Amino acid sequence: MNVTGHTRRSVSIRDVATASGVSYQTVSRVINGHPSVKPSTRERVLAAIDELGFRRNSTALALASGRTRAVTVLTSNTTHYGYASVLQGIEEAARAASYTVGIGVLESADEADEADVTAQVQRSADAGGGLIVIAYDPAGVRALGAVPAGLPVVGVVETPASPPGGDRPWVWTDDREAAYEATRHLLSLGHRTVHYVAIPSSTRRTSARTTGWRQALKEAGAPQPRPVQGSWGPAGGHAAGRKLAGDPGVTAILCGNDDLALGVIRALHEKGRAVPGDVSVAGFDDAPHSAFLTPSLTTVRLDFTGLGRSAFGLLHGVLEESAQIAPHPVSVPELVVRESSGPPPEHE
């Protein structure tokens, strides 16, 4: 009751629709994590939900449907930009649909016992609801493969080498196309070739980002240098950058993520090589700090938050029996050209 003694009317879905200027059916699609809603519309509806304090009664919904309104996300990392942004998107969509989200952190060591992975997956399955596995590394791939038959699950994966079957509920961003476009951009500036500092792959095979980089070089008839293996963070980029900085033939470097690029730029600076005057550097993901580096970083923007929303939307459709499982890519990568890329010295 409010201070006047009158019971305050709860906010309805139609109130949210009126406040955000859309139909109540659109509000319902946002609440249920449906991937077809435009990002600008989704943001407007979510803002109205927060402003009005609209909440669906998850307990009543669970009792009425007989289903646990919860999902568990299995991931080996919660801090790297891509992982964290996927988690953010899952949480936003789940909250709007009145689902709770639990997070299980996987053992990330390559030699982690298969039985331990299976046991962790089973514990998550026993919690009820559905499961989302972020399979960007070997631990995630093993966990995705250990999910028991019949458990509702969605995998957030690297770009598959070939279109997966309809029975594989996966979502991904097109990393191959993104790396291809970034490499073509650097080549178009006049660089003879582009060196690559790679992030770890989810499998022992070549990653989609490496494949896209190599494809662009091959089509241009450019030399294909051996990739330099990095890690996920700036320290790995710094170590790789030190290897490349001493070679005067290196004039362009594509990095597997923006944190690697940060380390590479530092290593080049320490060797007295200017960016982009001597060496152009491009990153991957468009992490928030990329626009504020000196020089600001040319990179490829991937919508990881939208990917997380789509992962929940796909799982939600399965849990509510309102959608068929369908693997699909999410969003188109966008090349963001900033200050860190330019022509090689001989072209100035």
Tab-separated table of C-alpha atoms in Angstrom:
chain	number	residue	atom	x	y	z
A	1	MET	CA	0.000	0.000	0.000
A	2	ASN	CA	1.141	3.574	-0.570
A	3	VAL	CA	1.172	6.313	2.054
A	4	THR	CA	-2.454	7.293	1.304
A	5	GLY	CA	-3.672	3.838	2.168
A	6	HIS	CA	-4.607	2.915	-1.392
A	7	THR	CA	-3.185	-0.159	-3.080
A	8	ARG	CA	-0.889	0.907	-5.893
A	9	ARG	CA	-1.834	-0.597	-9.256
A	10	SER	CA	0.904	-2.842	-10.615
A	11	VAL	CA	2.480	-1.865	-13.916
A	12	SER	CA	1.128	-3.868	-16.841
A	13	ILE	CA	2.620	-4.862	-20.167
A	14	ARG	CA	0.295	-2.335	-21.836
A	15	ASP	CA	1.738	0.437	-19.640
A	16	VAL	CA	5.190	-0.479	-20.919
A	17	ALA	CA	3.898	-0.499	-24.507
A	18	THR	CA	2.399	2.982	-24.114
A	19	ALA	CA	5.559	4.390	-22.510
A	20	SER	CA	7.831	2.995	-25.231
A	21	GLY	CA	5.506	3.747	-28.164
A	22	VAL	CA	5.163	0.168	-29.406
A	23	SER	CA	2.500	-2.515	-29.382
A	24	TYR	CA	2.089	-4.789	-26.382
A	25	GLN	CA	2.977	-7.701	-28.701
A	26	THR	CA	6.371	-6.071	-29.308
A	27	VAL	CA	6.873	-5.689	-25.560
A	28	SER	CA	6.080	-9.380	-25.189
A	29	ARG	CA	8.682	-10.269	-27.797
A	30	VAL	CA	11.303	-8.220	-25.950
A	31	ILE	CA	10.367	-9.815	-22.620
A	32	ASN	CA	10.635	-13.269	-24.152
A	33	GLY	CA	14.020	-12.575	-25.721
A	34	HIS	CA	12.830	-12.884	-29.308
A	35	PRO	CA	15.765	-12.106	-31.661
A	36	SER	CA	13.667	-10.388	-34.368
A	37	VAL	CA	13.213	-7.088	-32.479
A	38	LYS	CA	15.337	-4.162	-33.736
A	39	PRO	CA	18.080	-3.170	-31.273
A	40	SER	CA	16.788	0.416	-30.997
A	41	THR	CA	13.271	-0.822	-30.223
A	42	ARG	CA	14.585	-3.353	-27.716
A	43	GLU	CA	16.570	-0.656	-25.904
A	44	ARG	CA	13.528	1.631	-25.765
A	45	VAL	CA	11.316	-1.114	-24.321
A	46	LEU	CA	13.967	-2.193	-21.782
A	47	ALA	CA	14.362	1.433	-20.695
A	48	ALA	CA	10.573	1.713	-20.180
A	49	ILE	CA	10.577	-1.552	-18.202
A	50	ASP	CA	13.289	-0.227	-15.892
A	51	GLU	CA	11.690	3.216	-15.533
A	52	LEU	CA	8.236	1.878	-14.725
A	53	GLY	CA	9.502	-0.960	-12.543
A	54	PHE	CA	7.616	-3.581	-14.552
A	55	ARG	CA	8.233	-7.137	-13.352
A	56	ARG	CA	6.544	-10.347	-14.317
A	57	ASN	CA	5.769	-12.620	-11.391
A	58	SER	CA	8.266	-15.386	-12.081
A	59	THR	CA	7.034	-17.576	-9.213
A	60	ALA	CA	3.470	-17.522	-10.490
A	61	LEU	CA	4.610	-18.174	-14.022
A	62	ALA	CA	6.714	-21.133	-12.932
A	63	LEU	CA	3.837	-22.635	-10.945
A	64	ALA	CA	1.421	-22.120	-13.833
A	65	SER	CA	3.700	-23.614	-16.468
A	66	GLY	CA	5.296	-26.358	-14.407
A	67	ARG	CA	8.701	-25.216	-15.692
A	68	THR	CA	11.684	-23.819	-13.846
A	69	ARG	CA	12.283	-20.305	-15.099
A	70	ALA	CA	16.049	-20.445	-14.850
A	71	VAL	CA	19.061	-20.875	-17.088
A	72	THR	CA	22.629	-21.778	-16.248
A	73	VAL	CA	25.531	-20.397	-18.275
A	74	LEU	CA	28.701	-22.484	-18.415
A	75	THR	CA	31.859	-20.562	-19.307
A	76	SER	CA	35.563	-20.760	-18.559
A	77	ASN	CA	35.903	-16.979	-18.316
A	78	THR	CA	33.772	-14.101	-17.056
A	79	THR	CA	36.174	-11.173	-17.537
A	80	HIS	CA	37.423	-11.108	-21.148
A	81	TYR	CA	35.399	-8.682	-23.253
A	82	GLY	CA	33.676	-11.169	-25.557
A	83	TYR	CA	32.702	-13.570	-22.771
A	84	ALA	CA	31.551	-10.789	-20.439
A	85	SER	CA	29.471	-9.107	-23.149
A	86	VAL	CA	27.758	-12.388	-24.078
A	87	LEU	CA	26.930	-12.858	-20.380
A	88	GLN	CA	25.537	-9.313	-20.253
A	89	GLY	CA	23.238	-9.999	-23.211
A	90	ILE	CA	22.015	-13.278	-21.714
A	91	GLU	CA	21.293	-11.618	-18.384
A	92	GLU	CA	19.442	-8.672	-19.969
A	93	ALA	CA	17.173	-10.922	-22.035
A	94	ALA	CA	16.618	-13.371	-19.181
A	95	ARG	CA	15.735	-10.616	-16.717
A	96	ALA	CA	13.194	-9.142	-19.122
A	97	ALA	CA	11.593	-12.592	-19.429
A	98	SER	CA	11.639	-13.114	-15.630
A	99	TYR	CA	14.227	-15.885	-15.774
A	100	THR	CA	17.032	-16.200	-13.279
A	101	VAL	CA	20.602	-16.779	-14.481
A	102	GLY	CA	23.243	-18.890	-12.772
A	103	ILE	CA	26.876	-19.048	-13.881
A	104	GLY	CA	29.102	-22.108	-13.694
A	105	VAL	CA	32.817	-21.470	-14.272
A	106	LEU	CA	34.523	-24.307	-16.115
A	107	GLU	CA	38.001	-25.583	-15.433
A	108	SER	CA	39.929	-24.045	-18.331
A	109	ALA	CA	43.069	-26.199	-18.296
A	110	ASP	CA	43.483	-28.205	-21.491
A	111	GLU	CA	44.132	-31.337	-19.478
A	112	ALA	CA	41.022	-31.010	-17.322
A	113	ASP	CA	39.620	-34.459	-16.659
A	114	GLU	CA	36.714	-35.348	-18.972
A	115	ALA	CA	34.858	-36.875	-16.038
A	116	ASP	CA	35.141	-33.580	-14.122
A	117	VAL	CA	33.682	-31.659	-17.063
A	118	THR	CA	30.826	-34.146	-17.389
A	119	ALA	CA	30.126	-33.927	-13.661
A	120	GLN	CA	29.997	-30.134	-13.779
A	121	VAL	CA	27.610	-30.212	-16.733
A	122	GLN	CA	25.428	-32.719	-14.897
A	123	ARG	CA	25.302	-30.516	-11.788
A	124	SER	CA	24.132	-27.646	-13.959
A	125	ALA	CA	21.527	-29.886	-15.585
A	126	ASP	CA	20.266	-30.974	-12.167
A	127	ALA	CA	19.559	-27.329	-11.314
A	128	GLY	CA	16.684	-27.425	-13.811
A	129	GLY	CA	15.758	-25.049	-16.608
A	130	GLY	CA	18.020	-24.720	-19.631
A	131	LEU	CA	21.725	-24.423	-20.320
A	132	ILE	CA	23.849	-22.016	-22.381
A	133	VAL	CA	27.469	-22.977	-23.002
A	134	ILE	CA	30.000	-20.354	-24.147
A	135	ALA	CA	32.270	-22.574	-26.230
A	136	TYR	CA	35.057	-20.191	-27.244
A	137	ASP	CA	37.789	-22.456	-25.883
A	138	PRO	CA	38.507	-26.190	-25.433
A	139	ALA	CA	36.844	-26.250	-21.996
A	140	GLY	CA	33.613	-24.869	-23.440
A	141	VAL	CA	33.718	-27.227	-26.408
A	142	ARG	CA	34.156	-30.211	-24.073
A	143	ALA	CA	31.277	-29.017	-21.896
A	144	LEU	CA	28.987	-28.537	-24.900
A	145	GLY	CA	29.771	-32.071	-26.034
A	146	ALA	CA	29.035	-33.474	-22.559
A	147	VAL	CA	25.481	-32.088	-22.295
A	148	PRO	CA	23.061	-34.993	-21.745
A	149	ALA	CA	20.605	-35.807	-24.517
A	150	GLY	CA	17.240	-34.155	-24.037
A	151	LEU	CA	18.497	-31.206	-21.977
A	152	PRO	CA	17.566	-27.835	-23.542
A	153	VAL	CA	20.886	-26.250	-24.458
A	154	VAL	CA	22.256	-23.508	-26.706
A	155	GLY	CA	25.930	-23.179	-27.641
A	156	VAL	CA	27.665	-19.845	-28.255
A	157	VAL	CA	30.433	-20.962	-30.590
A	158	GLU	CA	33.178	-19.853	-32.947
A	159	THR	CA	32.149	-19.562	-36.588
A	160	PRO	CA	31.639	-23.177	-37.732
A	161	ALA	CA	33.809	-24.460	-40.578
A	162	SER	CA	30.619	-25.544	-42.376
A	163	PRO	CA	26.891	-24.960	-41.740
A	164	PRO	CA	25.837	-27.110	-38.764
A	165	GLY	CA	22.833	-29.400	-38.832
A	166	GLY	CA	19.465	-28.183	-37.640
A	167	ASP	CA	19.791	-30.300	-34.497
A	168	ARG	CA	22.670	-28.141	-33.238
A	169	PRO	CA	21.286	-25.097	-31.398
A	170	TRP	CA	24.262	-22.803	-31.907
A	171	VAL	CA	24.695	-19.075	-32.392
A	172	TRP	CA	27.837	-17.255	-33.486
A	173	THR	CA	29.249	-14.076	-34.988
A	174	ASP	CA	30.931	-14.266	-38.376
A	175	ASP	CA	34.551	-14.093	-37.225
A	176	ARG	CA	35.818	-15.352	-40.566
A	177	GLU	CA	34.242	-12.481	-42.506
A	178	ALA	CA	35.381	-9.967	-39.887
A	179	ALA	CA	39.039	-11.022	-40.132
A	180	TYR	CA	38.771	-11.082	-43.916
A	181	GLU	CA	37.509	-7.492	-44.060
A	182	ALA	CA	40.111	-6.206	-41.592
A	183	THR	CA	42.918	-7.819	-43.591
A	184	ARG	CA	41.563	-6.425	-46.866
A	185	HIS	CA	41.481	-2.961	-45.296
A	186	LEU	CA	45.165	-3.138	-44.349
A	187	LEU	CA	46.150	-4.497	-47.756
A	188	SER	CA	44.180	-1.730	-49.476
A	189	LEU	CA	46.415	0.824	-47.768
A	190	GLY	CA	49.389	-0.546	-49.686
A	191	HIS	CA	50.919	-3.019	-47.258
A	192	ARG	CA	52.716	-5.928	-48.918
A	193	THR	CA	51.276	-8.370	-46.399
A	194	VAL	CA	49.615	-8.462	-42.979
A	195	HIS	CA	51.022	-10.337	-39.990
A	196	TYR	CA	48.618	-11.914	-37.524
A	197	VAL	CA	48.729	-12.316	-33.744
A	198	ALA	CA	46.234	-15.061	-32.952
A	199	ILE	CA	44.007	-15.700	-29.956
A	200	PRO	CA	43.649	-19.324	-28.801
A	201	SER	CA	41.179	-21.381	-30.825
A	202	SER	CA	38.281	-23.291	-29.300
A	203	THR	CA	39.729	-26.432	-30.885
A	204	ARG	CA	43.155	-27.531	-32.008
A	205	ARG	CA	42.196	-26.641	-35.576
A	206	THR	CA	42.706	-23.286	-37.257
A	207	SER	CA	40.322	-20.647	-35.909
A	208	ALA	CA	37.787	-18.790	-38.065
A	209	ARG	CA	39.686	-15.539	-37.550
A	210	THR	CA	42.896	-17.102	-38.817
A	211	THR	CA	41.030	-18.564	-41.785
A	212	GLY	CA	39.552	-15.179	-42.771
A	213	TRP	CA	42.957	-13.480	-42.500
A	214	ARG	CA	44.598	-16.143	-44.625
A	215	GLN	CA	41.825	-16.075	-47.245
A	216	ALA	CA	42.258	-12.321	-47.772
A	217	LEU	CA	46.025	-12.704	-48.215
A	218	LYS	CA	45.571	-15.572	-50.668
A	219	GLU	CA	43.063	-13.675	-52.811
A	220	ALA	CA	45.417	-10.678	-52.937
A	221	GLY	CA	48.414	-12.832	-53.856
A	222	ALA	CA	50.170	-11.555	-50.736
A	223	PRO	CA	52.753	-13.526	-48.746
A	224	GLN	CA	51.244	-15.596	-45.944
A	225	PRO	CA	53.473	-15.309	-42.868
A	226	ARG	CA	53.141	-17.797	-40.059
A	227	PRO	CA	50.700	-16.549	-37.380
A	228	VAL	CA	52.246	-15.547	-34.060
A	229	GLN	CA	50.371	-17.249	-31.248
A	230	GLY	CA	49.180	-14.859	-28.556
A	231	SER	CA	46.895	-15.362	-25.588
A	232	TRP	CA	43.788	-13.401	-24.612
A	233	GLY	CA	45.351	-10.448	-22.830
A	234	PRO	CA	47.780	-7.543	-23.350
A	235	ALA	CA	50.751	-9.489	-21.971
A	236	GLY	CA	50.394	-12.022	-24.776
A	237	GLY	CA	50.203	-9.203	-27.307
A	238	HIS	CA	53.291	-7.573	-25.840
A	239	ALA	CA	55.293	-10.791	-26.138
A	240	ALA	CA	54.126	-11.303	-29.736
A	241	GLY	CA	54.784	-7.660	-30.557
A	242	ARG	CA	58.372	-7.919	-29.369
A	243	LYS	CA	58.917	-10.770	-31.830
A	244	LEU	CA	57.479	-8.762	-34.725
A	245	ALA	CA	58.865	-5.325	-33.871
A	246	GLY	CA	62.438	-6.240	-34.752
A	247	ASP	CA	61.559	-7.170	-38.341
A	248	PRO	CA	61.612	-4.075	-40.592
A	249	GLY	CA	59.506	-5.957	-43.141
A	250	VAL	CA	56.555	-5.972	-40.729
A	251	THR	CA	54.381	-2.954	-41.595
A	252	ALA	CA	50.874	-4.222	-40.738
A	253	ILE	CA	49.626	-6.405	-37.883
A	254	LEU	CA	46.130	-7.771	-37.320
A	255	CYS	CA	45.478	-8.865	-33.740
A	256	GLY	CA	42.959	-11.494	-32.678
A	257	ASN	CA	41.420	-9.120	-30.133
A	258	ASP	CA	41.816	-5.545	-28.922
A	259	ASP	CA	43.688	-6.516	-25.754
A	260	LEU	CA	46.375	-8.204	-27.861
A	261	ALA	CA	46.571	-5.044	-29.979
A	262	LEU	CA	47.142	-2.998	-26.823
A	263	GLY	CA	50.179	-5.131	-25.970
A	264	VAL	CA	51.465	-5.088	-29.555
A	265	ILE	CA	51.321	-1.279	-29.717
A	266	ARG	CA	53.274	-1.041	-26.471
A	267	ALA	CA	55.959	-3.411	-27.782
A	268	LEU	CA	56.282	-1.401	-31.002
A	269	HIS	CA	56.627	1.810	-28.991
A	270	GLU	CA	59.418	0.269	-26.919
A	271	LYS	CA	61.277	-0.617	-30.128
A	272	GLY	CA	60.904	2.921	-31.467
A	273	ARG	CA	58.411	1.988	-34.196
A	274	ALA	CA	55.578	4.461	-34.640
A	275	VAL	CA	51.929	3.450	-35.103
A	276	PRO	CA	50.738	3.941	-37.796
A	277	GLY	CA	53.757	5.713	-39.305
A	278	ASP	CA	55.956	2.593	-39.305
A	279	VAL	CA	53.463	-0.166	-38.523
A	280	SER	CA	49.673	-0.255	-38.835
A	281	VAL	CA	47.809	-2.208	-36.151
A	282	ALA	CA	44.215	-3.438	-36.217
A	283	GLY	CA	42.322	-5.205	-33.462
A	284	PHE	CA	39.187	-7.265	-33.128
A	285	ASP	CA	35.932	-6.890	-31.121
A	286	ASP	CA	35.806	-3.075	-30.586
A	287	ALA	CA	36.171	-3.258	-26.814
A	288	PRO	CA	35.225	-0.010	-25.011
A	289	HIS	CA	38.830	1.141	-24.525
A	290	SER	CA	39.691	0.830	-28.240
A	291	ALA	CA	38.429	4.280	-29.195
A	292	PHE	CA	40.468	5.932	-26.414
A	293	LEU	CA	43.914	4.483	-27.037
A	294	THR	CA	46.660	6.671	-28.475
A	295	PRO	CA	46.395	6.201	-31.385
A	296	SER	CA	42.758	5.121	-31.375
A	297	LEU	CA	42.461	1.536	-32.600
A	298	THR	CA	41.158	0.364	-35.953
A	299	THR	CA	39.153	-2.750	-35.167
A	300	VAL	CA	36.192	-4.927	-36.136
A	301	ARG	CA	32.998	-4.459	-34.131
A	302	LEU	CA	31.134	-7.617	-33.144
A	303	ASP	CA	27.808	-7.480	-31.303
A	304	PHE	CA	28.546	-9.870	-28.421
A	305	THR	CA	25.744	-8.472	-26.275
A	306	GLY	CA	23.273	-9.099	-29.099
A	307	LEU	CA	24.735	-12.579	-29.432
A	308	GLY	CA	23.950	-13.241	-25.778
A	309	ARG	CA	20.392	-11.996	-26.226
A	310	SER	CA	19.946	-14.246	-29.234
A	311	ALA	CA	21.331	-17.236	-27.335
A	312	PHE	CA	18.771	-16.716	-24.594
A	313	GLY	CA	16.023	-16.050	-27.150
A	314	LEU	CA	16.749	-19.354	-28.880
A	315	LEU	CA	16.821	-21.254	-25.593
A	316	HIS	CA	13.688	-19.483	-24.373
A	317	GLY	CA	11.845	-20.562	-27.504
A	318	VAL	CA	12.800	-24.169	-26.818
A	319	LEU	CA	11.843	-23.972	-23.135
A	320	GLU	CA	8.490	-22.370	-23.906
A	321	GLU	CA	7.945	-24.708	-26.857
A	322	SER	CA	7.330	-21.718	-29.116
A	323	ALA	CA	10.270	-21.967	-31.506
A	324	GLN	CA	12.206	-24.568	-33.435
A	325	ILE	CA	15.903	-25.073	-32.843
A	326	ALA	CA	17.825	-23.375	-35.640
A	327	PRO	CA	21.557	-22.656	-35.694
A	328	HIS	CA	22.308	-19.215	-37.082
A	329	PRO	CA	24.890	-16.422	-37.201
A	330	VAL	CA	24.073	-13.195	-35.395
A	331	SER	CA	24.757	-9.705	-36.771
A	332	VAL	CA	27.165	-8.532	-39.472
A	333	PRO	CA	30.683	-7.481	-38.402
A	334	GLU	CA	31.499	-3.801	-38.879
A	335	LEU	CA	34.974	-2.495	-39.704
A	336	VAL	CA	35.732	0.593	-37.583
A	337	VAL	CA	38.619	2.566	-39.094
A	338	ARG	CA	40.477	4.784	-36.628
A	339	GLU	CA	43.966	6.230	-36.249
A	340	SER	CA	46.091	3.090	-35.876
A	341	SER	CA	45.996	2.085	-39.560
A	342	GLY	CA	47.584	3.915	-42.479
A	343	PRO	CA	49.819	3.370	-45.509
A	344	PRO	CA	53.274	1.791	-45.129
A	345	PRO	CA	56.234	4.187	-44.875
A	346	GLU	CA	57.200	3.919	-48.567
A	347	HIS	CA	53.677	5.017	-49.585
A	348	GLU	CA	53.714	8.237	-47.582
